[in-house]
Coordinates of C-alpha atoms in Angstrom, one line a residue:
X1326 CA 0.0 -0.2 -0.1
X1327 CA 1.3 3.4 -0.9
X1328 CA 2.1 6.0 1.6
X1329 CA 2.5 9.9 1.6
X1330 CA 4.6 11.2 4.3
X1331 CA 5.0 14.8 5.4
X1332 CA 8.1 16.1 7.0
X1333 CA 8.3 19.6 8.3
X1334 CA 11.6 21.5 9.5
X1335 CA 11.1 24.1 12.0
X1336 CA 14.2 26.1 11.4
X1337 CA 15.6 29.5 12.6
X1338 CA 15.2 31.3 9.4
X1339 CA 12.5 29.2 7.6
X1340 CA 9.9 26.5 7.9
X1341 CA 10.0 23.9 5.2
X1342 CA 7.7 21.1 4.3
X1343 CA 8.5 18.2 1.9
X1344 CA 5.8 15.6 0.7
X1345 CA 7.4 12.0 -0.2
X1346 CA 5.4 9.4 -1.8
X1347 CA 6.4 5.7 -1.1
X1348 CA 4.9 3.3 -3.7
X1349 CA 3.9 -0.4 -3.3
X1350 CA 7.3 -1.2 -5.1
X1351 CA 9.3 0.5 -2.2
X1352 CA 10.2 3.2 -4.8
X1353 CA 9.7 7.0 -3.8
X1354 CA 9.6 10.4 -5.0
X1355 CA 9.1 14.0 -3.9
X1356 CA 5.6 15.2 -4.4
X1357 CA 5.8 18.6 -3.3
X1358 CA 7.7 21.1 -1.1
X1359 CA 6.8 24.6 0.5
X1360 CA 8.9 27.0 2.3
X1361 CA 8.1 30.1 4.3
X1362 CA 10.5 32.4 5.9
X1363 CA 8.9 32.7 9.1
X1364 CA 12.2 33.7 11.2
X1365 CA 11.2 32.1 14.3
X1366 CA 14.5 32.9 15.8
X1367 CA 14.4 36.6 15.0
X1368 CA 15.3 39.1 17.8
X1369 CA 15.9 36.4 20.3
X1370 CA 18.6 38.2 21.8
X1371 CA 20.9 37.1 24.7
X1372 CA 18.0 36.2 26.7
X1373 CA 17.1 33.6 24.3
X1374 CA 13.4 34.1 24.1
X1375 CA 11.3 33.3 21.0
X1376 CA 9.2 36.5 20.7
X1377 CA 5.6 36.4 20.3
X1378 CA 5.2 37.8 16.5
X1379 CA 7.8 35.0 15.8
X1380 CA 5.8 32.3 17.4
X1381 CA 2.5 33.6 15.5
X1382 CA 4.2 33.5 12.3
X1383 CA 5.3 30.0 13.0
X1384 CA 1.8 29.0 14.0
X1385 CA 0.2 30.5 10.9
X1386 CA 2.7 28.8 8.6
X1387 CA 2.3 25.3 10.1
X1388 CA -1.4 25.5 10.0
X1389 CA -1.3 26.3 6.2
X1390 CA 1.4 23.2 6.0
X1391 CA -1.1 21.0 8.0
X1392 CA -4.1 21.9 5.6
X1393 CA -1.8 21.3 2.6
X1394 CA -1.0 17.8 4.1
X1395 CA -4.7 17.0 4.5
X1396 CA -5.4 18.1 1.0
X1397 CA -2.8 15.7 -0.4
X1398 CA -4.0 12.7 2.0
X1399 CA -0.7 12.6 4.0
X1400 CA -0.6 9.6 6.2
X1401 CA 2.0 10.8 8.7
X1402 CA 3.5 14.2 9.5
X1403 CA 6.9 14.2 11.1
X1404 CA 7.9 17.7 12.7
X1405 CA 11.3 18.4 13.8
X1406 CA 12.7 21.8 15.5
X1407 CA 16.2 22.7 15.1
X1408 CA 18.7 25.5 16.6
X1409 CA 16.2 28.2 17.6
X1410 CA 13.7 26.0 19.4
X1411 CA 16.6 24.0 20.9
X1412 CA 18.3 27.1 22.2
X1413 CA 15.3 29.2 23.6
X1414 CA 14.4 29.2 27.1
X1415 CA 10.8 29.0 26.0
X1416 CA 11.2 26.4 23.2
X1417 CA 9.1 23.8 24.8
X1418 CA 6.4 26.1 25.5
X1419 CA 6.2 27.4 21.8
X1420 CA 6.0 23.9 20.6
X1421 CA 3.2 23.1 23.1
X1422 CA 1.4 26.1 21.6
X1423 CA 1.9 25.1 18.1
X1424 CA 0.6 21.5 18.9
X1425 CA -2.5 23.0 20.5
X1426 CA -3.2 25.3 17.7
X1427 CA -2.3 23.3 14.6
X1428 CA -2.5 19.5 15.8
X1429 CA 1.1 19.0 14.6
X1430 CA 3.7 17.8 17.0
X1431 CA 7.5 18.7 16.7
X1432 CA 10.4 16.8 18.2
X1433 CA 13.5 19.0 19.3
X1434 CA 16.5 17.5 17.7
X1435 CA 19.9 17.4 19.7
X1436 CA 22.9 18.9 17.8
X1437 CA 24.1 15.2 17.1
X1438 CA 20.7 14.2 15.7
X1439 CA 20.4 17.1 13.7
X1440 CA 23.9 16.4 12.2
X1441 CA 23.3 12.6 11.7
X1442 CA 20.2 13.5 9.9
X1443 CA 22.0 15.9 7.5
X1444 CA 24.6 13.1 7.0
X1445 CA 22.0 10.5 6.2
X1446 CA 20.5 12.8 3.4
X1447 CA 24.0 13.6 2.1
X1448 CA 25.6 10.2 2.1
X1449 CA 22.4 8.7 0.4
X1450 CA 22.5 11.2 -2.5
X1451 CA 26.1 11.8 -3.3
X1452 CA 29.1 9.7 -4.1
X1453 CA 32.2 10.7 -1.9
X1454 CA 34.6 8.9 0.4
X1455 CA 36.1 11.8 2.5
X1456 CA 34.6 15.0 3.0
X1457 CA 33.5 17.7 5.3
X1458 CA 29.8 18.2 5.2
X1459 CA 28.8 21.9 6.2
X1460 CA 25.2 22.6 7.1
X1461 CA 24.8 26.6 7.7
X1462 CA 21.5 27.2 9.2
X1463 CA 19.8 30.2 10.8
X1464 CA 21.1 29.7 14.1
X1465 CA 23.9 27.3 14.0
X1466 CA 26.3 25.5 11.7
X1467 CA 26.9 21.7 11.9
X1468 CA 30.1 20.4 10.5
X1469 CA 30.4 16.7 10.0
X1470 CA 33.7 15.1 9.0
X1471 CA 33.3 11.8 6.8
X1472 CA 35.9 9.2 6.3
X1473 CA 35.0 6.2 4.1
X1474 CA 31.5 7.7 4.1
X1475 CA 31.2 7.2 7.8
X1476 CA 30.9 9.9 10.3
X1477 CA 34.2 10.5 12.0
X1478 CA 33.7 13.6 13.9
X1479 CA 30.9 16.1 14.2
X1480 CA 30.2 19.5 16.0
X1481 CA 27.8 22.3 16.0
X1482 CA 28.8 25.9 15.9
X1483 CA 26.2 28.1 17.8
X1484 CA 26.2 30.8 14.8
X1485 CA 24.3 30.7 11.5
X1486 CA 23.1 33.2 8.8
X1487 CA 20.3 34.8 11.1
X1488 CA 22.1 35.3 14.5
X1489 CA 25.5 36.4 12.8
X1490 CA 23.5 39.2 10.8
X1491 CA 21.6 40.2 13.8
X1492 CA 24.6 40.4 16.1
X1493 CA 27.4 41.8 13.6
X1494 CA 25.8 43.2 10.5
X1495 CA 23.3 45.9 11.9
X1496 CA 23.5 48.3 9.0
X1497 CA 21.9 48.1 5.4
X1498 CA 25.7 47.9 3.8
X1499 CA 28.1 45.9 6.1
X1500 CA 30.8 48.1 7.4
X1501 CA 34.5 46.7 7.4
X1502 CA 34.9 46.7 11.1
X1503 CA 31.6 44.8 11.3
X1504 CA 32.8 42.2 8.8
X1505 CA 36.1 42.0 10.7
X1506 CA 34.3 41.4 14.0
X1507 CA 32.1 38.8 12.5
X1508 CA 35.0 36.9 10.7
X1509 CA 37.1 37.1 13.9
X1510 CA 34.4 35.3 16.0
X1511 CA 33.9 32.6 13.2
X1512 CA 37.8 32.0 13.2
X1513 CA 37.6 31.7 16.9
X1514 CA 34.8 29.1 16.6
X1515 CA 36.7 27.3 14.1
X1516 CA 39.8 27.2 16.0
X1517 CA 38.2 25.7 19.0
X1518 CA 37.4 22.5 16.8
X1519 CA 40.4 20.3 17.4
X1520 CA 39.8 17.7 14.6
X1521 CA 39.3 20.3 11.8
X1522 CA 43.0 20.4 11.2
X1523 CA 42.9 16.8 10.0
X1524 CA 40.4 17.7 7.5
X1525 CA 42.4 20.3 5.7
X1526 CA 42.4 20.0 1.9
X1527 CA 39.2 17.9 2.0
X1528 CA 36.2 18.6 -0.2
X1529 CA 33.4 20.7 1.3
X1530 CA 29.9 19.5 0.7
X1531 CA 27.5 22.4 1.4
X1532 CA 24.0 21.9 2.7
X1533 CA 21.3 24.6 3.4
X1534 CA 19.7 27.8 2.1
X1535 CA 23.3 29.7 1.9
X1536 CA 24.7 27.0 -0.4
X1537 CA 21.7 26.6 -2.7
X1538 CA 21.5 30.4 -3.2
X1539 CA 25.2 30.4 -3.8
X1540 CA 24.8 27.8 -6.4
X1541 CA 22.0 29.6 -8.1
X1542 CA 24.0 32.9 -8.2
X1543 CA 26.9 31.3 -9.7
X1544 CA 24.8 29.3 -12.3
X1545 CA 23.4 32.9 -13.3
X1546 CA 26.9 34.3 -13.5
X1547 CA 28.4 31.7 -15.6
X1548 CA 25.0 31.1 -17.7
X1549 CA 25.0 27.5 -16.9
X1550 CA 23.2 25.1 -19.3
X1551 CA 21.6 23.1 -16.7
X1552 CA 18.9 23.9 -14.1
X1553 CA 20.5 21.4 -11.5
X1554 CA 21.7 22.5 -8.0
X1555 CA 22.3 18.9 -6.3
X1556 CA 26.0 18.1 -7.1
X1557 CA 26.9 21.5 -8.5
X1558 CA 30.6 22.6 -7.8
X1559 CA 32.0 26.0 -7.3
X1560 CA 35.6 26.8 -7.3
X1561 CA 36.8 28.7 -4.1
X1562 CA 37.8 31.8 -6.2
X1563 CA 34.4 32.1 -7.4
X1564 CA 33.0 31.9 -3.9
X1565 CA 35.3 34.8 -2.8
X1566 CA 34.1 36.8 -5.8
X1567 CA 30.3 36.5 -4.8
X1568 CA 31.0 37.0 -1.2
X1569 CA 32.9 40.1 -2.0
X1570 CA 30.3 41.4 -4.3
X1571 CA 27.4 41.0 -1.6
X1572 CA 29.4 42.6 1.1
X1573 CA 29.5 45.9 -0.9
X1574 CA 25.7 46.0 -1.8
X1575 CA 22.8 47.1 0.3
X1576 CA 20.1 44.9 1.1
X1577 CA 17.8 46.4 -1.6
X1578 CA 20.3 45.9 -4.3
X1579 CA 21.0 42.3 -3.2
X1580 CA 17.3 41.5 -3.9
X1581 CA 18.2 42.2 -7.5
X1582 CA 21.2 39.9 -7.8
X1583 CA 20.3 37.2 -10.2
X1584 CA 19.8 33.7 -8.5
X1585 CA 19.4 35.1 -5.0
X1586 CA 16.1 34.9 -3.3
X1587 CA 14.8 38.3 -1.9
X1588 CA 13.9 36.6 1.3
X1589 CA 17.5 35.8 2.0
X1590 CA 19.1 38.9 0.8
X1591 CA 19.5 40.3 4.4
X1592 CA 21.1 37.3 5.7
X1593 CA 23.1 36.0 2.8
X1594 CA 26.4 38.1 3.9
X1595 CA 26.0 36.4 7.3
X1596 CA 25.9 33.0 5.7
X1597 CA 28.5 33.4 3.0
X1598 CA 31.0 34.9 5.7
X1599 CA 30.7 31.4 7.8
X1600 CA 31.4 29.5 4.4
X1601 CA 34.3 31.9 3.3
X1602 CA 35.9 31.4 6.6
X1603 CA 35.6 27.6 6.7
X1604 CA 37.0 27.2 3.3
X1605 CA 39.9 29.5 4.1
X1606 CA 40.5 27.6 7.4
X1607 CA 40.6 24.2 5.6
X1608 CA 42.3 25.3 2.5
X1609 CA 39.5 23.8 0.5
X1610 CA 39.5 24.1 -3.3
X1611 CA 35.9 24.5 -3.7
X1612 CA 32.6 23.4 -2.7
X1613 CA 30.0 20.8 -3.8
X1614 CA 26.3 21.6 -3.1
X1615 CA 23.9 19.3 -1.9
X1616 CA 20.3 19.9 -2.7
X1617 CA 19.4 17.1 -0.1
X1618 CA 19.8 17.5 3.8
X1619 CA 18.1 17.4 6.9
X1620 CA 14.5 16.7 5.8
X1621 CA 15.6 14.1 3.2
X1622 CA 17.8 12.6 6.0
X1623 CA 14.8 12.2 8.2
X1624 CA 12.8 10.6 5.3
X1625 CA 15.7 8.0 4.6
X1626 CA 15.8 7.1 8.4
X1627 CA 12.0 6.4 8.1
X1628 CA 12.4 4.4 4.5
X1629 CA 15.3 2.5 5.5
X1630 CA 14.2 1.9 9.4
X1631 CA 14.5 -2.0 9.1
X1632 CA 17.9 -1.9 7.7
X1633 CA 21.0 -2.2 10.2
X1634 CA 22.2 1.1 8.9
X1635 CA 20.2 3.6 7.0
X1636 CA 22.8 4.0 4.2
X1637 CA 22.4 2.7 0.5
X1638 CA 25.5 0.7 -0.5
X1639 CA 25.6 2.1 -4.1
X1640 CA 24.0 5.7 -4.4
X1641 CA 23.8 5.6 -8.2
X1642 CA 22.5 2.2 -8.6
X1643 CA 19.9 2.8 -5.8
X1644 CA 18.8 5.8 -7.7
X1645 CA 18.6 4.2 -11.2
X1646 CA 16.6 1.4 -9.9
X1647 CA 14.2 3.9 -8.1
X1648 CA 14.0 5.9 -11.2
X1649 CA 13.1 2.9 -13.3
X1650 CA 10.1 2.1 -10.8
X1651 CA 9.0 5.5 -11.0
X1652 CA 8.9 5.9 -14.6
X1653 CA 7.3 2.3 -15.1
X1654 CA 10.3 1.1 -17.2
X1655 CA 9.7 -2.2 -18.9
X1656 CA 12.3 -4.0 -16.9
X1657 CA 13.1 -7.0 -19.0
X1658 CA 13.4 -5.1 -22.0
X1659 CA 15.5 -2.5 -20.5
X1660 CA 17.8 -5.0 -18.8
X1661 CA 18.3 -7.0 -22.2
X1662 CA 19.1 -3.9 -24.0
X1663 CA 21.6 -3.2 -21.3
X1664 CA 23.0 -6.7 -21.6
X1665 CA 23.6 -6.5 -25.3
X1666 CA 24.9 -2.9 -25.1
X1667 CA 27.6 -4.1 -22.8
X1668 CA 28.4 -7.2 -24.7
X1669 CA 29.0 -5.1 -27.9
X1670 CA 31.0 -2.5 -25.8
X1671 CA 33.3 -5.2 -24.5
X1672 CA 33.8 -6.9 -27.6
X1673 CA 34.5 -3.7 -29.5
X1674 CA 37.0 -2.3 -27.2
X1675 CA 39.8 -2.6 -29.5
X1676 CA 37.9 -0.1 -31.7
X1677 CA 36.8 2.4 -29.1
X1678 CA 39.4 1.9 -26.4
X1679 CA 37.1 2.9 -23.5
X1680 CA 37.1 1.7 -19.7
X1681 CA 35.1 0.9 -16.9
X1682 CA 33.7 4.5 -16.4
X1683 CA 32.3 4.7 -19.9
X1684 CA 30.9 1.2 -19.5
X1685 CA 28.9 2.6 -16.4
X1686 CA 27.5 5.5 -18.4
X1687 CA 26.5 3.1 -21.3
X1688 CA 24.6 0.6 -18.9
X1689 CA 22.7 3.6 -17.2
X1690 CA 21.8 5.0 -20.5
X1691 CA 20.6 1.7 -21.7
X1692 CA 18.4 1.0 -18.7
X1693 CA 16.7 4.5 -18.9
X1694 CA 16.5 4.7 -22.6
X1695 CA 12.7 4.3 -22.6
X1696 CA 11.7 6.5 -19.5
X1697 CA 10.3 8.8 -22.1
X1698 CA 7.4 6.4 -22.9
X1699 CA 5.8 7.7 -19.7
X1700 CA 5.1 10.9 -21.7
X1701 CA 4.3 9.4 -25.1
X1702 CA 5.6 6.4 -27.2
X1703 CA 5.9 8.9 -30.0
X1704 CA 9.1 10.5 -30.1
X1705 CA 9.8 9.0 -26.9
X1706 CA 13.7 9.3 -27.3
X1707 CA 13.3 12.9 -27.2
X1708 CA 11.1 12.7 -24.1
X1709 CA 13.7 10.5 -22.7
X1710 CA 16.3 13.2 -23.4
X1711 CA 14.2 15.9 -21.6
X1712 CA 13.3 13.9 -18.6
X1713 CA 16.8 12.8 -18.0
X1714 CA 18.3 16.4 -18.4
X1715 CA 15.7 17.8 -15.9
X1716 CA 15.9 15.1 -13.5
X1717 CA 18.0 14.2 -10.5
X1718 CA 19.8 10.8 -10.6
X1719 CA 21.7 10.6 -7.2
X1720 CA 25.3 9.8 -7.4
X1721 CA 25.9 11.2 -11.0
X1722 CA 27.8 14.3 -11.8
X1723 CA 26.3 16.9 -14.2
X1724 CA 28.6 15.9 -17.0
X1725 CA 27.4 12.3 -16.5
X1726 CA 23.9 13.0 -16.5
X1727 CA 24.2 14.9 -19.8
X1728 CA 26.0 12.1 -21.4
X1729 CA 23.5 9.6 -20.3
X1730 CA 20.5 11.8 -21.6
X1731 CA 22.2 12.3 -24.9
X1732 CA 23.3 8.6 -25.4
X1733 CA 19.9 7.3 -24.1
X1734 CA 18.2 9.5 -26.8
X1735 CA 20.4 8.2 -29.6
X1736 CA 18.3 5.0 -30.1
X1737 CA 16.2 7.7 -32.0
X1738 CA 17.1 10.6 -34.2
X1739 CA 18.1 13.9 -32.4
X1740 CA 20.1 17.1 -33.3
X1741 CA 23.2 16.0 -31.6
X1742 CA 25.3 18.7 -32.8
X1743 CA 22.9 21.4 -31.0
X1744 CA 22.7 19.5 -27.9
X1745 CA 26.5 19.2 -27.7
X1746 CA 26.9 22.8 -28.1
X1747 CA 24.0 23.7 -25.9
X1748 CA 26.0 21.9 -22.9
X1749 CA 29.4 22.5 -23.9
X1750 CA 29.9 24.3 -20.6
X1751 CA 29.4 20.9 -18.9
X1752 CA 30.8 18.4 -21.4
X1753 CA 34.5 17.9 -22.5
X1754 CA 35.6 18.3 -26.2
X1755 CA 35.9 14.6 -26.7
X1756 CA 32.4 13.8 -25.4
X1757 CA 30.9 14.3 -28.9
X1758 CA 32.7 11.2 -30.0
X1759 CA 31.9 9.3 -26.9
X1760 CA 27.9 10.1 -27.4
X1761 CA 28.1 8.9 -30.8
X1762 CA 30.0 5.7 -30.3
X1763 CA 27.9 4.6 -27.4
X1764 CA 24.6 5.9 -28.9
X1765 CA 25.4 3.6 -31.7
X1766 CA 25.6 0.6 -29.4
X1767 CA 22.2 1.2 -27.7
X1768 CA 20.6 1.6 -31.0
X1769 CA 21.9 -1.6 -32.1
X1770 CA 20.9 -3.3 -28.8
X1771 CA 17.5 -1.6 -28.9
X1772 CA 16.9 -3.1 -32.4
X1773 CA 18.4 -6.4 -31.4
X1774 CA 15.5 -6.8 -29.0
X1775 CA 12.9 -5.3 -31.3
X1776 CA 10.3 -7.7 -30.4
X1777 CA 11.2 -7.4 -26.6
X1778 CA 11.0 -11.2 -26.4
X1779 CA 14.6 -11.8 -25.9
X1780 CA 15.0 -13.6 -29.0
X1781 CA 18.7 -12.8 -29.5
X1782 CA 20.2 -13.9 -26.2
X1783 CA 23.8 -12.5 -27.0
X1784 CA 26.0 -11.6 -29.8
X1785 CA 29.7 -12.5 -30.8
X1786 CA 31.8 -10.0 -32.6
X1787 CA 34.7 -10.7 -34.9
X1788 CA 36.7 -7.6 -35.7
X1789 CA 38.3 -7.7 -39.2
X1790 CA 40.2 -5.3 -41.1
X1791 CA 37.1 -3.7 -43.0
X1792 CA 34.2 -5.1 -41.0
X1793 CA 32.6 -6.4 -37.9
X1794 CA 31.0 -9.7 -38.3
X1795 CA 28.2 -10.2 -35.8
X1796 CA 26.9 -13.6 -35.0
X1797 CA 23.6 -14.0 -33.0
X1798 CA 23.2 -16.4 -30.2
X1799 CA 19.4 -16.9 -30.5
X1800 CA 16.7 -19.6 -29.7
X1801 CA 14.4 -18.3 -32.6
X1802 CA 14.7 -16.8 -36.1
X1803 CA 15.8 -13.4 -35.6
X1804 CA 15.2 -12.0 -39.0
X1805 CA 12.9 -8.9 -38.0
X1806 CA 15.6 -7.8 -35.3
X1807 CA 18.4 -8.1 -37.9
X1808 CA 16.2 -6.2 -40.7
X1809 CA 15.5 -3.5 -38.0
X1810 CA 19.1 -3.3 -37.3
X1811 CA 20.0 -2.7 -40.8
X1812 CA 17.4 -0.1 -41.5
X1813 CA 18.0 1.8 -38.2
X1814 CA 21.7 1.7 -37.6
X1815 CA 23.2 3.7 -40.5
X1816 CA 26.1 5.5 -38.8
X1817 CA 28.1 2.5 -37.5
X1818 CA 30.9 2.9 -40.2
X1819 CA 31.2 6.5 -39.5
X1820 CA 31.8 6.1 -35.9
X1821 CA 33.8 2.9 -35.9
X1822 CA 35.5 3.0 -39.6
X1823 CA 34.0 -0.4 -40.4
X1824 CA 30.9 -1.9 -41.7
X1825 CA 29.1 -4.6 -39.6
X1826 CA 27.3 -7.6 -41.1
X1827 CA 25.7 -10.8 -39.8
X1828 CA 27.3 -13.7 -41.7
X1829 CA 25.1 -16.4 -40.0
X1830 CA 22.9 -17.3 -37.3
X1831 CA 24.0 -19.5 -34.1
X1832 CA 21.3 -21.6 -32.4

């Protein structure tokens, strides 16, 4: 029986809701998400009291979220509260009022629990071994050092984008002495974390609104060709450029910066200052942005609750299999096309010279080559390309996503030259040849299973001086498949400098 799950994150700066659907097949997807900048941690001051206007904004927002969940037939709502509620002397009292007024109960996460859920979100959606995960919130910053994908150390710094701004950046345009005092405070906090020294030079994986807005601003600056933020990488020099630009702008002008949310314009410098000092302290070459964090970590904890550890072994494979279920891919056909594609790939290695990475790309493209059928059978190869270019498959880089989309679409006819030019900022110069060669293999495999009955179990290739002879291992007459292959695959000679032919059938 399918289930709809709602997860509400009551943060210092914003309140966020995600709706997740779990199907009978155990596949899952994001149904919807809403965010409201309620600023429950606004003006708490040294007395650490959540003020009445902030509490009322939170109640109004959560009441709206509760109605939204009811309209979407949500089975369970899980509410969690982080730094502002955790640190407030009246935090429990506020949550009791929220429960009374909205019917939604919230659990206050400890610093360790918050970091753990952030970690679960990142480790189940990105491929990495050693990294420092940084989650810059409104009232705290979580630092999580990972070694071999496991948590080695974690700590929480009691400063985030909101309280840094309220404490130090009190003028519309930050003054140099304010920025210096703020950065001095951050440096002192970082110096007090003894294990950070061992993380020097490691990759930073960023979670939270500061990072998402940084990624969107950088994408606008570079005119990035993909509308993807998850797994987006930014070099440290570009981070410094954006930070310096924002420091010199008043809030009203920041609101006009392309890619920056107007609701975050007043606190972005506080958040960026934290990131800038962490990168400087660690000597990090850049940052990789995770679009997945605390809320998704709570979802993974729920989804994998029967597992010894709530961590998938292979992020990419898990995501691909989930994608196939969501898009109702005919598995027997997709897996057979993948099998035939890889058989051709392995036997033709002397002609293309590719290795394990390219083999992985081909396999995923073959498994997903028909996802566009969920839109329409007609031109489904083009729908496949669109779906893959506008979706997130966890574990894949943006270059890999584009390559897989183009290769998968090559089982039909596309304007490949145009698409290669469109995404030249993501692709490498040699990727055009890669797409053409692997695209031919998918088209061949697709037609070798034209009846989708597995008539041709495998192929045996013999590479000769001017041709490649292909023998079919089959349990039935494959005339239809071979006719379709000759008709549809016309560019084999162009990409491999040899013709192909089927001299005989092997039973």
